[in-house]
């Protein structure tokens, strides 16, 4: 499961639905950290897997965060607000 935190607003499941965050990757837009991607990986029994067991997932999450940061930077509206971005 993955969710997005951008400019203090969480997009995705609530904490009680999401579970403990195992991995995070920063969203850096125009040189400023503006948020992060958060991920939780579960094993077959539904238990959260520890980050040290998730090197491939870490790599994918970091890559997604970099790509999303670039996309958001290109689409950032004048004035730096995201309310009108759809």
PDB file of N, CA and C in Angstrom:
ATOM      1  N   UNK A   1       0.841  -1.176   0.000  1.00  0.00           N
ATOM      2  CA  UNK A   1       0.000   0.000   0.000  1.00  0.00           C
ATOM      3  C   UNK A   1       0.886   1.239   0.000  1.00  0.00           C
ATOM      4  N   UNK A   2       0.459   2.244  -0.729  1.00  0.00           N
ATOM      5  CA  UNK A   2       1.220   3.493  -0.821  1.00  0.00           C
ATOM      6  C   UNK A   2       0.253   4.659  -0.676  1.00  0.00           C
ATOM      7  N   UNK A   3       0.708   5.705  -0.019  1.00  0.00           N
ATOM      8  CA  UNK A   3      -0.057   6.941   0.039  1.00  0.00           C
ATOM      9  C   UNK A   3       0.899   8.120  -0.092  1.00  0.00           C
ATOM     10  N   UNK A   4       0.321   9.295  -0.334  1.00  0.00           N
ATOM     11  CA  UNK A   4       1.071  10.507  -0.626  1.00  0.00           C
ATOM     12  C   UNK A   4       0.787  11.556   0.439  1.00  0.00           C
ATOM     13  N   UNK A   5       1.836  12.229   0.886  1.00  0.00           N
ATOM     14  CA  UNK A   5       1.712  13.396   1.740  1.00  0.00           C
ATOM     15  C   UNK A   5       2.331  14.553   0.972  1.00  0.00           C
ATOM     16  N   UNK A   6       1.522  15.582   0.685  1.00  0.00           N
ATOM     17  CA  UNK A   6       1.998  16.728  -0.091  1.00  0.00           C
ATOM     18  C   UNK A   6       1.497  18.006   0.553  1.00  0.00           C
ATOM     19  N   UNK A   7       2.427  18.880   0.896  1.00  0.00           N
ATOM     20  CA  UNK A   7       2.099  20.167   1.519  1.00  0.00           C
ATOM     21  C   UNK A   7       1.179  20.007   2.726  1.00  0.00           C
ATOM     22  N   UNK A   8       1.460  18.980   3.530  1.00  0.00           N
ATOM     23  CA  UNK A   8       0.721  18.771   4.766  1.00  0.00           C
ATOM     24  C   UNK A   8      -0.613  18.064   4.609  1.00  0.00           C
ATOM     25  N   UNK A   9      -0.985  17.700   3.386  1.00  0.00           N
ATOM     26  CA  UNK A   9      -2.250  17.009   3.142  1.00  0.00           C
ATOM     27  C   UNK A   9      -1.959  15.567   2.757  1.00  0.00           C
ATOM     28  N   UNK A  10      -2.583  14.644   3.463  1.00  0.00           N
ATOM     29  CA  UNK A  10      -2.393  13.222   3.196  1.00  0.00           C
ATOM     30  C   UNK A  10      -3.439  12.759   2.177  1.00  0.00           C
ATOM     31  N   UNK A  11      -2.972  12.099   1.125  1.00  0.00           N
ATOM     32  CA  UNK A  11      -3.834  11.561   0.074  1.00  0.00           C
ATOM     33  C   UNK A  11      -3.714  10.040   0.118  1.00  0.00           C
ATOM     34  N   UNK A  12      -4.781   9.404   0.502  1.00  0.00           N
ATOM     35  CA  UNK A  12      -4.766   7.954   0.608  1.00  0.00           C
ATOM     36  C   UNK A  12      -5.452   7.522   1.881  1.00  0.00           C
ATOM     37  N   UNK A  13      -5.263   6.258   2.237  1.00  0.00           N
ATOM     38  CA  UNK A  13      -5.956   5.707   3.406  1.00  0.00           C
ATOM     39  C   UNK A  13      -5.614   6.429   4.707  1.00  0.00           C
ATOM     40  N   UNK A  14      -6.572   6.441   5.619  1.00  0.00           N
ATOM     41  CA  UNK A  14      -6.344   6.988   6.962  1.00  0.00           C
ATOM     42  C   UNK A  14      -5.377   6.083   7.718  1.00  0.00           C
ATOM     43  N   UNK A  15      -4.799   6.608   8.789  1.00  0.00           N
ATOM     44  CA  UNK A  15      -3.814   5.853   9.561  1.00  0.00           C
ATOM     45  C   UNK A  15      -4.340   4.498  10.016  1.00  0.00           C
ATOM     46  N   UNK A  16      -5.595   4.444  10.478  1.00  0.00           N
ATOM     47  CA  UNK A  16      -6.125   3.180  10.992  1.00  0.00           C
ATOM     48  C   UNK A  16      -6.361   2.154   9.879  1.00  0.00           C
ATOM     49  N   UNK A  17      -6.485   2.602   8.633  1.00  0.00           N
ATOM     50  CA  UNK A  17      -6.643   1.687   7.501  1.00  0.00           C
ATOM     51  C   UNK A  17      -5.297   1.327   6.875  1.00  0.00           C
ATOM     52  N   UNK A  18      -4.317   2.193   7.059  1.00  0.00           N
ATOM     53  CA  UNK A  18      -3.035   2.046   6.370  1.00  0.00           C
ATOM     54  C   UNK A  18      -2.074   1.147   7.125  1.00  0.00           C
ATOM     55  N   UNK A  19      -2.001   1.319   8.428  1.00  0.00           N
ATOM     56  CA  UNK A  19      -1.045   0.566   9.228  1.00  0.00           C
ATOM     57  C   UNK A  19       0.244   1.337   9.416  1.00  0.00           C
ATOM     58  N   UNK A  20       1.190   0.750  10.129  1.00  0.00           N
ATOM     59  CA  UNK A  20       2.456   1.438  10.387  1.00  0.00           C
ATOM     60  C   UNK A  20       3.275   1.583   9.102  1.00  0.00           C
ATOM     61  N   UNK A  21       3.836   2.753   8.919  1.00  0.00           N
ATOM     62  CA  UNK A  21       4.625   3.036   7.722  1.00  0.00           C
ATOM     63  C   UNK A  21       5.973   2.340   7.826  1.00  0.00           C
ATOM     64  N   UNK A  22       6.334   1.573   6.796  1.00  0.00           N
ATOM     65  CA  UNK A  22       7.606   0.865   6.792  1.00  0.00           C
ATOM     66  C   UNK A  22       8.650   1.599   5.968  1.00  0.00           C
ATOM     67  N   UNK A  23       8.218   2.237   4.883  1.00  0.00           N
ATOM     68  CA  UNK A  23       9.153   2.916   3.980  1.00  0.00           C
ATOM     69  C   UNK A  23       8.628   4.309   3.661  1.00  0.00           C
ATOM     70  N   UNK A  24       9.553   5.263   3.521  1.00  0.00           N
ATOM     71  CA  UNK A  24       9.187   6.598   3.063  1.00  0.00           C
ATOM     72  C   UNK A  24      10.225   7.063   2.049  1.00  0.00           C
ATOM     73  N   UNK A  25       9.794   7.951   1.157  1.00  0.00           N
ATOM     74  CA  UNK A  25      10.696   8.562   0.181  1.00  0.00           C
ATOM     75  C   UNK A  25      10.264  10.017   0.018  1.00  0.00           C
ATOM     76  N   UNK A  26      11.204  10.954   0.091  1.00  0.00           N
ATOM     77  CA  UNK A  26      10.846  12.370   0.042  1.00  0.00           C
ATOM     78  C   UNK A  26      10.415  12.822  -1.349  1.00  0.00           C
ATOM     79  N   UNK A  27       9.509  13.813  -1.367  1.00  0.00           N
ATOM     80  CA  UNK A  27       9.139  14.504  -2.596  1.00  0.00           C
ATOM     81  C   UNK A  27       9.806  15.870  -2.543  1.00  0.00           C
ATOM     82  N   UNK A  28      10.791  16.067  -3.399  1.00  0.00           N
ATOM     83  CA  UNK A  28      11.547  17.317  -3.447  1.00  0.00           C
ATOM     84  C   UNK A  28      11.144  18.049  -4.714  1.00  0.00           C
ATOM     85  N   UNK A  29      10.500  19.202  -4.526  1.00  0.00           N
ATOM     86  CA  UNK A  29       9.967  19.974  -5.638  1.00  0.00           C
ATOM     87  C   UNK A  29      10.644  21.339  -5.632  1.00  0.00           C
ATOM     88  N   UNK A  30      11.312  21.659  -6.728  1.00  0.00           N
ATOM     89  CA  UNK A  30      12.035  22.934  -6.857  1.00  0.00           C
ATOM     90  C   UNK A  30      13.006  23.134  -5.697  1.00  0.00           C
ATOM     91  N   UNK A  31      13.665  22.047  -5.292  1.00  0.00           N
ATOM     92  CA  UNK A  31      14.691  22.119  -4.273  1.00  0.00           C
ATOM     93  C   UNK A  31      14.204  22.068  -2.833  1.00  0.00           C
ATOM     94  N   UNK A  32      12.879  22.025  -2.624  1.00  0.00           N
ATOM     95  CA  UNK A  32      12.321  21.986  -1.272  1.00  0.00           C
ATOM     96  C   UNK A  32      11.576  20.678  -1.047  1.00  0.00           C
ATOM     97  N   UNK A  33      11.781  20.087   0.124  1.00  0.00           N
ATOM     98  CA  UNK A  33      11.026  18.887   0.460  1.00  0.00           C
ATOM     99  C   UNK A  33       9.603  19.300   0.794  1.00  0.00           C
ATOM    100  N   UNK A  34       8.662  18.845  -0.030  1.00  0.00           N
ATOM    101  CA  UNK A  34       7.266  19.256   0.106  1.00  0.00           C
ATOM    102  C   UNK A  34       6.359  18.147   0.592  1.00  0.00           C
ATOM    103  N   UNK A  35       6.908  16.947   0.708  1.00  0.00           N
ATOM    104  CA  UNK A  35       6.089  15.835   1.151  1.00  0.00           C
ATOM    105  C   UNK A  35       6.846  14.537   1.031  1.00  0.00           C
ATOM    106  N   UNK A  36       6.080  13.425   0.983  1.00  0.00           N
ATOM    107  CA  UNK A  36       6.724  12.117   0.867  1.00  0.00           C
ATOM    108  C   UNK A  36       5.717  11.079   0.395  1.00  0.00           C
ATOM    109  N   UNK A  37       6.257  10.006  -0.142  1.00  0.00           N
ATOM    110  CA  UNK A  37       5.479   8.800  -0.375  1.00  0.00           C
ATOM    111  C   UNK A  37       5.692   7.910   0.832  1.00  0.00           C
ATOM    112  N   UNK A  38       4.636   7.269   1.276  1.00  0.00           N
ATOM    113  CA  UNK A  38       4.710   6.350   2.407  1.00  0.00           C
ATOM    114  C   UNK A  38       4.205   4.993   1.936  1.00  0.00           C
ATOM    115  N   UNK A  39       4.885   3.952   2.336  1.00  0.00           N
ATOM    116  CA  UNK A  39       4.485   2.608   1.910  1.00  0.00           C
ATOM    117  C   UNK A  39       4.538   1.641   3.072  1.00  0.00           C
ATOM    118  N   UNK A  40       3.655   0.671   3.015  1.00  0.00           N
ATOM    119  CA  UNK A  40       3.669  -0.436   3.954  1.00  0.00           C
ATOM    120  C   UNK A  40       3.564  -1.709   3.122  1.00  0.00           C
ATOM    121  N   UNK A  41       4.403  -2.672   3.422  1.00  0.00           N
ATOM    122  CA  UNK A  41       4.391  -3.961   2.734  1.00  0.00           C
ATOM    123  C   UNK A  41       4.045  -5.040   3.747  1.00  0.00           C
ATOM    124  N   UNK A  42       3.095  -5.873   3.380  1.00  0.00           N
ATOM    125  CA  UNK A  42       2.621  -6.921   4.279  1.00  0.00           C
ATOM    126  C   UNK A  42       3.047  -8.290   3.761  1.00  0.00           C
ATOM    127  N   UNK A  43       3.329  -9.197   4.689  1.00  0.00           N
ATOM    128  CA  UNK A  43       3.622 -10.577   4.296  1.00  0.00           C
ATOM    129  C   UNK A  43       2.298 -11.328   4.097  1.00  0.00           C
ATOM    130  N   UNK A  44       2.381 -12.606   3.803  1.00  0.00           N
ATOM    131  CA  UNK A  44       1.176 -13.395   3.528  1.00  0.00           C
ATOM    132  C   UNK A  44       0.207 -13.429   4.712  1.00  0.00           C
ATOM    133  N   UNK A  45       0.726 -13.268   5.925  1.00  0.00           N
ATOM    134  CA  UNK A  45      -0.102 -13.303   7.127  1.00  0.00           C
ATOM    135  C   UNK A  45      -0.646 -11.930   7.516  1.00  0.00           C
ATOM    136  N   UNK A  46      -0.323 -10.890   6.721  1.00  0.00           N
ATOM    137  CA  UNK A  46      -0.811  -9.551   7.010  1.00  0.00           C
ATOM    138  C   UNK A  46       0.046  -8.760   7.973  1.00  0.00           C
ATOM    139  N   UNK A  47       1.250  -9.254   8.296  1.00  0.00           N
ATOM    140  CA  UNK A  47       2.152  -8.534   9.189  1.00  0.00           C
ATOM    141  C   UNK A  47       3.046  -7.591   8.381  1.00  0.00           C
ATOM    142  N   UNK A  48       3.339  -6.440   8.967  1.00  0.00           N
ATOM    143  CA  UNK A  48       4.201  -5.462   8.309  1.00  0.00           C
ATOM    144  C   UNK A  48       5.619  -6.018   8.209  1.00  0.00           C
ATOM    145  N   UNK A  49       6.173  -5.935   6.996  1.00  0.00           N
ATOM    146  CA  UNK A  49       7.540  -6.403   6.792  1.00  0.00           C
ATOM    147  C   UNK A  49       8.521  -5.287   7.158  1.00  0.00           C
ATOM    148  N   UNK A  50       9.616  -5.614   7.828  1.00  0.00           N
ATOM    149  CA  UNK A  50      10.596  -4.587   8.211  1.00  0.00           C
ATOM    150  C   UNK A  50      11.350  -4.052   6.990  1.00  0.00           C
ATOM    151  N   UNK A  51      11.740  -2.768   7.026  1.00  0.00           N
ATOM    152  CA  UNK A  51      12.404  -2.137   5.892  1.00  0.00           C
ATOM    153  C   UNK A  51      13.653  -2.876   5.400  1.00  0.00           C
ATOM    154  N   UNK A  52      14.407  -3.476   6.311  1.00  0.00           N
ATOM    155  CA  UNK A  52      15.639  -4.155   5.892  1.00  0.00           C
ATOM    156  C   UNK A  52      15.362  -5.383   5.016  1.00  0.00           C
ATOM    157  N   UNK A  53      14.124  -5.855   4.987  1.00  0.00           N
ATOM    158  CA  UNK A  53      13.752  -6.976   4.131  1.00  0.00           C
ATOM    159  C   UNK A  53      13.153  -6.517   2.794  1.00  0.00           C
ATOM    160  N   UNK A  54      13.195  -5.211   2.538  1.00  0.00           N
ATOM    161  CA  UNK A  54      12.514  -4.654   1.370  1.00  0.00           C
ATOM    162  C   UNK A  54      13.433  -3.824   0.469  1.00  0.00           C
ATOM    163  N   UNK A  55      14.628  -4.299   0.110  1.00  0.00           N
ATOM    164  CA  UNK A  55      15.518  -3.462  -0.706  1.00  0.00           C
ATOM    165  C   UNK A  55      14.947  -3.155  -2.093  1.00  0.00           C
ATOM    166  N   UNK A  56      14.286  -4.100  -2.724  1.00  0.00           N
ATOM    167  CA  UNK A  56      13.712  -3.850  -4.046  1.00  0.00           C
ATOM    168  C   UNK A  56      12.571  -2.837  -3.946  1.00  0.00           C
ATOM    169  N   UNK A  57      11.735  -2.990  -2.933  1.00  0.00           N
ATOM    170  CA  UNK A  57      10.622  -2.066  -2.737  1.00  0.00           C
ATOM    171  C   UNK A  57      11.122  -0.663  -2.429  1.00  0.00           C
ATOM    172  N   UNK A  58      12.208  -0.576  -1.656  1.00  0.00           N
ATOM    173  CA  UNK A  58      12.829   0.723  -1.353  1.00  0.00           C
ATOM    174  C   UNK A  58      13.275   1.403  -2.646  1.00  0.00           C
ATOM    175  N   UNK A  59      13.910   0.648  -3.511  1.00  0.00           N
ATOM    176  CA  UNK A  59      14.394   1.191  -4.787  1.00  0.00           C
ATOM    177  C   UNK A  59      13.232   1.694  -5.641  1.00  0.00           C
ATOM    178  N   UNK A  60      12.161   0.919  -5.716  1.00  0.00           N
ATOM    179  CA  UNK A  60      10.989   1.310  -6.501  1.00  0.00           C
ATOM    180  C   UNK A  60      10.348   2.567  -5.912  1.00  0.00           C
ATOM    181  N   UNK A  61      10.186   2.621  -4.593  1.00  0.00           N
ATOM    182  CA  UNK A  61       9.576   3.780  -3.956  1.00  0.00           C
ATOM    183  C   UNK A  61      10.421   5.037  -4.178  1.00  0.00           C
ATOM    184  N   UNK A  62      11.743   4.924  -4.044  1.00  0.00           N
ATOM    185  CA  UNK A  62      12.628   6.068  -4.290  1.00  0.00           C
ATOM    186  C   UNK A  62      12.506   6.557  -5.733  1.00  0.00           C
ATOM    187  N   UNK A  63      12.444   5.615  -6.674  1.00  0.00           N
ATOM    188  CA  UNK A  63      12.310   5.974  -8.083  1.00  0.00           C
ATOM    189  C   UNK A  63      10.965   6.653  -8.353  1.00  0.00           C
ATOM    190  N   UNK A  64       9.897   6.107  -7.791  1.00  0.00           N
ATOM    191  CA  UNK A  64       8.577   6.724  -7.938  1.00  0.00           C
ATOM    192  C   UNK A  64       8.558   8.137  -7.361  1.00  0.00           C
ATOM    193  N   UNK A  65       9.173   8.332  -6.208  1.00  0.00           N
ATOM    194  CA  UNK A  65       9.202   9.654  -5.576  1.00  0.00           C
ATOM    195  C   UNK A  65       9.966  10.655  -6.442  1.00  0.00           C
ATOM    196  N   UNK A  66      11.078  10.232  -7.025  1.00  0.00           N
ATOM    197  CA  UNK A  66      11.842  11.130  -7.906  1.00  0.00           C
ATOM    198  C   UNK A  66      11.017  11.514  -9.131  1.00  0.00           C
ATOM    199  N   UNK A  67      10.379  10.535  -9.750  1.00  0.00           N
ATOM    200  CA  UNK A  67       9.576  10.801 -10.942  1.00  0.00           C
ATOM    201  C   UNK A  67       8.366  11.682 -10.616  1.00  0.00           C
ATOM    202  N   UNK A  68       7.695  11.404  -9.513  1.00  0.00           N
ATOM    203  CA  UNK A  68       6.555  12.210  -9.107  1.00  0.00           C
ATOM    204  C   UNK A  68       6.980  13.636  -8.769  1.00  0.00           C
ATOM    205  N   UNK A  69       8.125  13.784  -8.127  1.00  0.00           N
ATOM    206  CA  UNK A  69       8.643  15.115  -7.808  1.00  0.00           C
ATOM    207  C   UNK A  69       8.865  15.924  -9.085  1.00  0.00           C
ATOM    208  N   UNK A  70       9.461  15.294 -10.096  1.00  0.00           N
ATOM    209  CA  UNK A  70       9.695  15.987 -11.373  1.00  0.00           C
ATOM    210  C   UNK A  70       8.380  16.365 -12.048  1.00  0.00           C
ATOM    211  N   UNK A  71       7.431  15.455 -12.051  1.00  0.00           N
ATOM    212  CA  UNK A  71       6.124  15.732 -12.652  1.00  0.00           C
ATOM    213  C   UNK A  71       5.430  16.884 -11.937  1.00  0.00           C
ATOM    214  N   UNK A  72       5.412  16.847 -10.611  1.00  0.00           N
ATOM    215  CA  UNK A  72       4.767  17.912  -9.843  1.00  0.00           C
ATOM    216  C   UNK A  72       5.472  19.242 -10.035  1.00  0.00           C
ATOM    217  N   UNK A  73       6.793  19.221 -10.144  1.00  0.00           N
ATOM    218  CA  UNK A  73       7.539  20.459 -10.360  1.00  0.00           C
ATOM    219  C   UNK A  73       7.149  21.094 -11.694  1.00  0.00           C
ATOM    220  N   UNK A  74       7.002  20.267 -12.729  1.00  0.00           N
ATOM    221  CA  UNK A  74       6.620  20.786 -14.045  1.00  0.00           C
ATOM    222  C   UNK A  74       5.183  21.302 -14.059  1.00  0.00           C
ATOM    223  N   UNK A  75       4.309  20.690 -13.256  1.00  0.00           N
ATOM    224  CA  UNK A  75       2.890  21.045 -13.263  1.00  0.00           C
ATOM    225  C   UNK A  75       2.520  22.031 -12.164  1.00  0.00           C
ATOM    226  N   UNK A  76       3.493  22.442 -11.356  1.00  0.00           N
ATOM    227  CA  UNK A  76       3.187  23.330 -10.230  1.00  0.00           C
ATOM    228  C   UNK A  76       2.604  24.643 -10.740  1.00  0.00           C
ATOM    229  N   UNK A  77       1.426  25.005 -10.264  1.00  0.00           N
ATOM    230  CA  UNK A  77       0.798  26.242 -10.715  1.00  0.00           C
ATOM    231  C   UNK A  77       1.515  27.468 -10.165  1.00  0.00           C
ATOM    232  N   UNK A  78       1.323  28.589 -10.836  1.00  0.00           N
ATOM    233  CA  UNK A  78       1.883  29.859 -10.367  1.00  0.00           C
ATOM    234  C   UNK A  78       1.371  30.122  -8.959  1.00  0.00           C
ATOM    235  N   UNK A  79       2.228  30.583  -8.095  1.00  0.00           N
ATOM    236  CA  UNK A  79       1.852  30.842  -6.716  1.00  0.00           C
ATOM    237  C   UNK A  79       2.085  29.649  -5.806  1.00  0.00           C
ATOM    238  N   UNK A  80       2.368  28.495  -6.386  1.00  0.00           N
ATOM    239  CA  UNK A  80       2.757  27.335  -5.593  1.00  0.00           C
ATOM    240  C   UNK A  80       1.633  26.600  -4.884  1.00  0.00           C
ATOM    241  N   UNK A  81       0.364  26.846  -5.255  1.00  0.00           N
ATOM    242  CA  UNK A  81      -0.726  26.113  -4.618  1.00  0.00           C
ATOM    243  C   UNK A  81      -1.171  24.970  -5.523  1.00  0.00           C
ATOM    244  N   UNK A  82      -1.722  23.927  -4.894  1.00  0.00           N
ATOM    245  CA  UNK A  82      -2.128  22.746  -5.635  1.00  0.00           C
ATOM    246  C   UNK A  82      -3.636  22.596  -5.697  1.00  0.00           C
ATOM    247  N   UNK A  83      -4.372  23.489  -5.115  1.00  0.00           N
ATOM    248  CA  UNK A  83      -5.819  23.340  -5.055  1.00  0.00           C
ATOM    249  C   UNK A  83      -6.465  23.286  -6.440  1.00  0.00           C
ATOM    250  N   UNK A  84      -5.889  24.001  -7.419  1.00  0.00           N
ATOM    251  CA  UNK A  84      -6.480  24.036  -8.752  1.00  0.00           C
ATOM    252  C   UNK A  84      -5.898  22.983  -9.680  1.00  0.00           C
ATOM    253  N   UNK A  85      -4.952  22.208  -9.224  1.00  0.00           N
ATOM    254  CA  UNK A  85      -4.311  21.181 -10.040  1.00  0.00           C
ATOM    255  C   UNK A  85      -5.208  19.943 -10.081  1.00  0.00           C
ATOM    256  N   UNK A  86      -5.629  19.560 -11.243  1.00  0.00           N
ATOM    257  CA  UNK A  86      -6.477  18.373 -11.398  1.00  0.00           C
ATOM    258  C   UNK A  86      -5.996  17.560 -12.566  1.00  0.00           C
TER     259      UNK A  86
END
